[in-house]
């Protein structure tokens, strides 16, 4: 089992996208990348904790590659928007890849560079690639939020 952690705006839709991938065994949404210990959703919404809304993905590397997870990350948000996605704004909605190993870091940097060179976006990609730090699980009502409500996605 391996872990991958991504921030790409509101964590509800991001989690739903990763849950569809064969080889992903579980997901959990939460907060990471900030200084505050044990933040709540209310805390993170103040944009003063330094945390991003993120999804921690547990997966079986023999069934799904980290590169497939990276592709899903890039395809499910606009990585050129600084500290926002759609109507949501603030540093908690930033685009970030939190790597758990040197191999993940290298793969993330290579995939970002490849996407930058592809010409798909006219603006620069602002995605942070940073080491994974403490992940604080979000409140239970946020876990699998869309699935619990019979929704497939929340993208605009």
PDB file of N, CA, C and O in Angstrom, residues 1-4 21-27 56-64 66 69 100-101 104:
ATOM      1  N   UNK A   1       0.844  -1.177   0.000  1.00  0.00           N
ATOM      2  CA  UNK A   1       0.000   0.000   0.000  1.00  0.00           C
ATOM      3  C   UNK A   1       0.889   1.240   0.000  1.00  0.00           C
ATOM      4  O   UNK A   1       1.899   1.284   0.693  1.00  0.00           O
ATOM      5  N   UNK A   2       0.495   2.240  -0.767  1.00  0.00           N
ATOM      6  CA  UNK A   2       1.235   3.503  -0.824  1.00  0.00           C
ATOM      7  C   UNK A   2       0.249   4.651  -0.632  1.00  0.00           C
ATOM      8  O   UNK A   2      -0.971   4.465  -0.747  1.00  0.00           O
ATOM      9  N   UNK A   3       0.798   5.828  -0.321  1.00  0.00           N
ATOM     10  CA  UNK A   3      -0.024   7.020  -0.126  1.00  0.00           C
ATOM     11  C   UNK A   3       0.392   8.103  -1.098  1.00  0.00           C
ATOM     12  O   UNK A   3       1.572   8.233  -1.444  1.00  0.00           O
ATOM     13  N   UNK A   4      -0.592   8.896  -1.499  1.00  0.00           N
ATOM     14  CA  UNK A   4      -0.361  10.088  -2.310  1.00  0.00           C
ATOM     15  C   UNK A   4      -1.277  11.167  -1.758  1.00  0.00           C
ATOM     16  O   UNK A   4      -2.392  10.864  -1.311  1.00  0.00           O
ATOM     17  N   UNK A  21     -10.837   5.391  -9.451  1.00  0.00           N
ATOM     18  CA  UNK A  21      -9.687   4.746 -10.076  1.00  0.00           C
ATOM     19  C   UNK A  21      -9.466   3.338  -9.510  1.00  0.00           C
ATOM     20  O   UNK A  21      -9.285   3.186  -8.301  1.00  0.00           O
ATOM     21  N   UNK A  22      -9.468   2.321 -10.376  1.00  0.00           N
ATOM     22  CA  UNK A  22      -9.148   0.970  -9.907  1.00  0.00           C
ATOM     23  C   UNK A  22      -7.740   0.945  -9.321  1.00  0.00           C
ATOM     24  O   UNK A  22      -6.814   1.509  -9.896  1.00  0.00           O
ATOM     25  N   UNK A  23      -7.602   0.329  -8.167  1.00  0.00           N
ATOM     26  CA  UNK A  23      -6.322   0.284  -7.485  1.00  0.00           C
ATOM     27  C   UNK A  23      -6.235   1.269  -6.331  1.00  0.00           C
ATOM     28  O   UNK A  23      -5.364   1.142  -5.475  1.00  0.00           O
ATOM     29  N   UNK A  24      -7.144   2.254  -6.317  1.00  0.00           N
ATOM     30  CA  UNK A  24      -7.239   3.146  -5.160  1.00  0.00           C
ATOM     31  C   UNK A  24      -8.071   2.409  -4.123  1.00  0.00           C
ATOM     32  O   UNK A  24      -9.206   2.022  -4.387  1.00  0.00           O
ATOM     33  N   UNK A  25      -7.497   2.184  -2.951  1.00  0.00           N
ATOM     34  CA  UNK A  25      -8.185   1.390  -1.936  1.00  0.00           C
ATOM     35  C   UNK A  25      -8.990   2.247  -0.962  1.00  0.00           C
ATOM     36  O   UNK A  25      -9.984   1.787  -0.419  1.00  0.00           O
ATOM     37  N   UNK A  26      -8.551   3.490  -0.750  1.00  0.00           N
ATOM     38  CA  UNK A  26      -9.314   4.384   0.122  1.00  0.00           C
ATOM     39  C   UNK A  26      -8.846   5.820  -0.081  1.00  0.00           C
ATOM     40  O   UNK A  26      -7.757   6.066  -0.612  1.00  0.00           O
ATOM     41  N   UNK A  27      -9.702   6.717   0.328  1.00  0.00           N
ATOM     42  CA  UNK A  27      -9.375   8.142   0.307  1.00  0.00           C
ATOM     43  C   UNK A  27      -9.870   8.746   1.609  1.00  0.00           C
ATOM     44  O   UNK A  27     -10.779   8.207   2.248  1.00  0.00           O
ATOM     45  N   UNK A  56      -5.972  12.546   0.762  1.00  0.00           N
ATOM     46  CA  UNK A  56      -4.953  11.523   0.924  1.00  0.00           C
ATOM     47  C   UNK A  56      -5.483  10.246   0.280  1.00  0.00           C
ATOM     48  O   UNK A  56      -6.576   9.783   0.620  1.00  0.00           O
ATOM     49  N   UNK A  57      -4.731   9.732  -0.657  1.00  0.00           N
ATOM     50  CA  UNK A  57      -5.124   8.562  -1.442  1.00  0.00           C
ATOM     51  C   UNK A  57      -4.258   7.384  -1.040  1.00  0.00           C
ATOM     52  O   UNK A  57      -3.028   7.470  -1.080  1.00  0.00           O
ATOM     53  N   UNK A  58      -4.884   6.286  -0.656  1.00  0.00           N
ATOM     54  CA  UNK A  58      -4.160   5.030  -0.430  1.00  0.00           C
ATOM     55  C   UNK A  58      -4.383   4.176  -1.669  1.00  0.00           C
ATOM     56  O   UNK A  58      -5.523   4.047  -2.145  1.00  0.00           O
ATOM     57  N   UNK A  59      -3.288   3.619  -2.201  1.00  0.00           N
ATOM     58  CA  UNK A  59      -3.410   2.875  -3.454  1.00  0.00           C
ATOM     59  C   UNK A  59      -2.421   1.722  -3.499  1.00  0.00           C
ATOM     60  O   UNK A  59      -1.446   1.682  -2.750  1.00  0.00           O
ATOM     61  N   UNK A  60      -2.716   0.791  -4.386  1.00  0.00           N
ATOM     62  CA  UNK A  60      -1.859  -0.372  -4.595  1.00  0.00           C
ATOM     63  C   UNK A  60      -1.006  -0.106  -5.837  1.00  0.00           C
ATOM     64  O   UNK A  60      -1.538  -0.118  -6.954  1.00  0.00           O
ATOM     65  N   UNK A  61       0.291   0.152  -5.666  1.00  0.00           N
ATOM     66  CA  UNK A  61       1.152   0.499  -6.797  1.00  0.00           C
ATOM     67  C   UNK A  61       1.202  -0.563  -7.898  1.00  0.00           C
ATOM     68  O   UNK A  61       1.439  -0.231  -9.060  1.00  0.00           O
ATOM     69  N   UNK A  62       0.933  -1.811  -7.553  1.00  0.00           N
ATOM     70  CA  UNK A  62       0.936  -2.847  -8.592  1.00  0.00           C
ATOM     71  C   UNK A  62      -0.341  -2.814  -9.438  1.00  0.00           C
ATOM     72  O   UNK A  62      -0.401  -3.432 -10.492  1.00  0.00           O
ATOM     73  N   UNK A  63      -1.339  -2.053  -8.989  1.00  0.00           N
ATOM     74  CA  UNK A  63      -2.598  -1.947  -9.743  1.00  0.00           C
ATOM     75  C   UNK A  63      -2.797  -0.575 -10.383  1.00  0.00           C
ATOM     76  O   UNK A  63      -3.507  -0.460 -11.376  1.00  0.00           O
ATOM     77  N   UNK A  64      -2.210   0.439  -9.788  1.00  0.00           N
ATOM     78  CA  UNK A  64      -2.319   1.788 -10.350  1.00  0.00           C
ATOM     79  C   UNK A  64      -1.013   2.523 -10.066  1.00  0.00           C
ATOM     80  O   UNK A  64      -0.501   2.491  -8.946  1.00  0.00           O
ATOM     81  N   UNK A  66       1.594   5.813  -9.754  1.00  0.00           N
ATOM     82  CA  UNK A  66       1.556   7.189  -9.260  1.00  0.00           C
ATOM     83  C   UNK A  66       1.314   8.160 -10.423  1.00  0.00           C
ATOM     84  O   UNK A  66       0.636   9.168 -10.273  1.00  0.00           O
ATOM     85  N   UNK A  69      -2.277   8.611 -10.999  1.00  0.00           N
ATOM     86  CA  UNK A  69      -2.822   9.523  -9.992  1.00  0.00           C
ATOM     87  C   UNK A  69      -2.478  10.968 -10.334  1.00  0.00           C
ATOM     88  O   UNK A  69      -3.325  11.868 -10.212  1.00  0.00           O
ATOM     89  N   UNK A 100       5.479  11.925  -0.865  1.00  0.00           N
ATOM     90  CA  UNK A 100       5.826  11.062   0.260  1.00  0.00           C
ATOM     91  C   UNK A 100       7.173  10.366   0.083  1.00  0.00           C
ATOM     92  O   UNK A 100       7.591   9.630   0.980  1.00  0.00           O
ATOM     93  N   UNK A 101       7.815  10.561  -1.068  1.00  0.00           N
ATOM     94  CA  UNK A 101       9.100   9.909  -1.319  1.00  0.00           C
ATOM     95  C   UNK A 101       9.848  10.692  -2.395  1.00  0.00           C
ATOM     96  O   UNK A 101       9.232  11.458  -3.156  1.00  0.00           O
ATOM     97  N   UNK A 104       8.238  10.005  -5.739  1.00  0.00           N
ATOM     98  CA  UNK A 104       7.031  10.798  -6.004  1.00  0.00           C
ATOM     99  C   UNK A 104       7.397  12.232  -6.368  1.00  0.00           C
ATOM    100  O   UNK A 104       6.791  12.816  -7.262  1.00  0.00           O
TER     101      UNK A 104
END
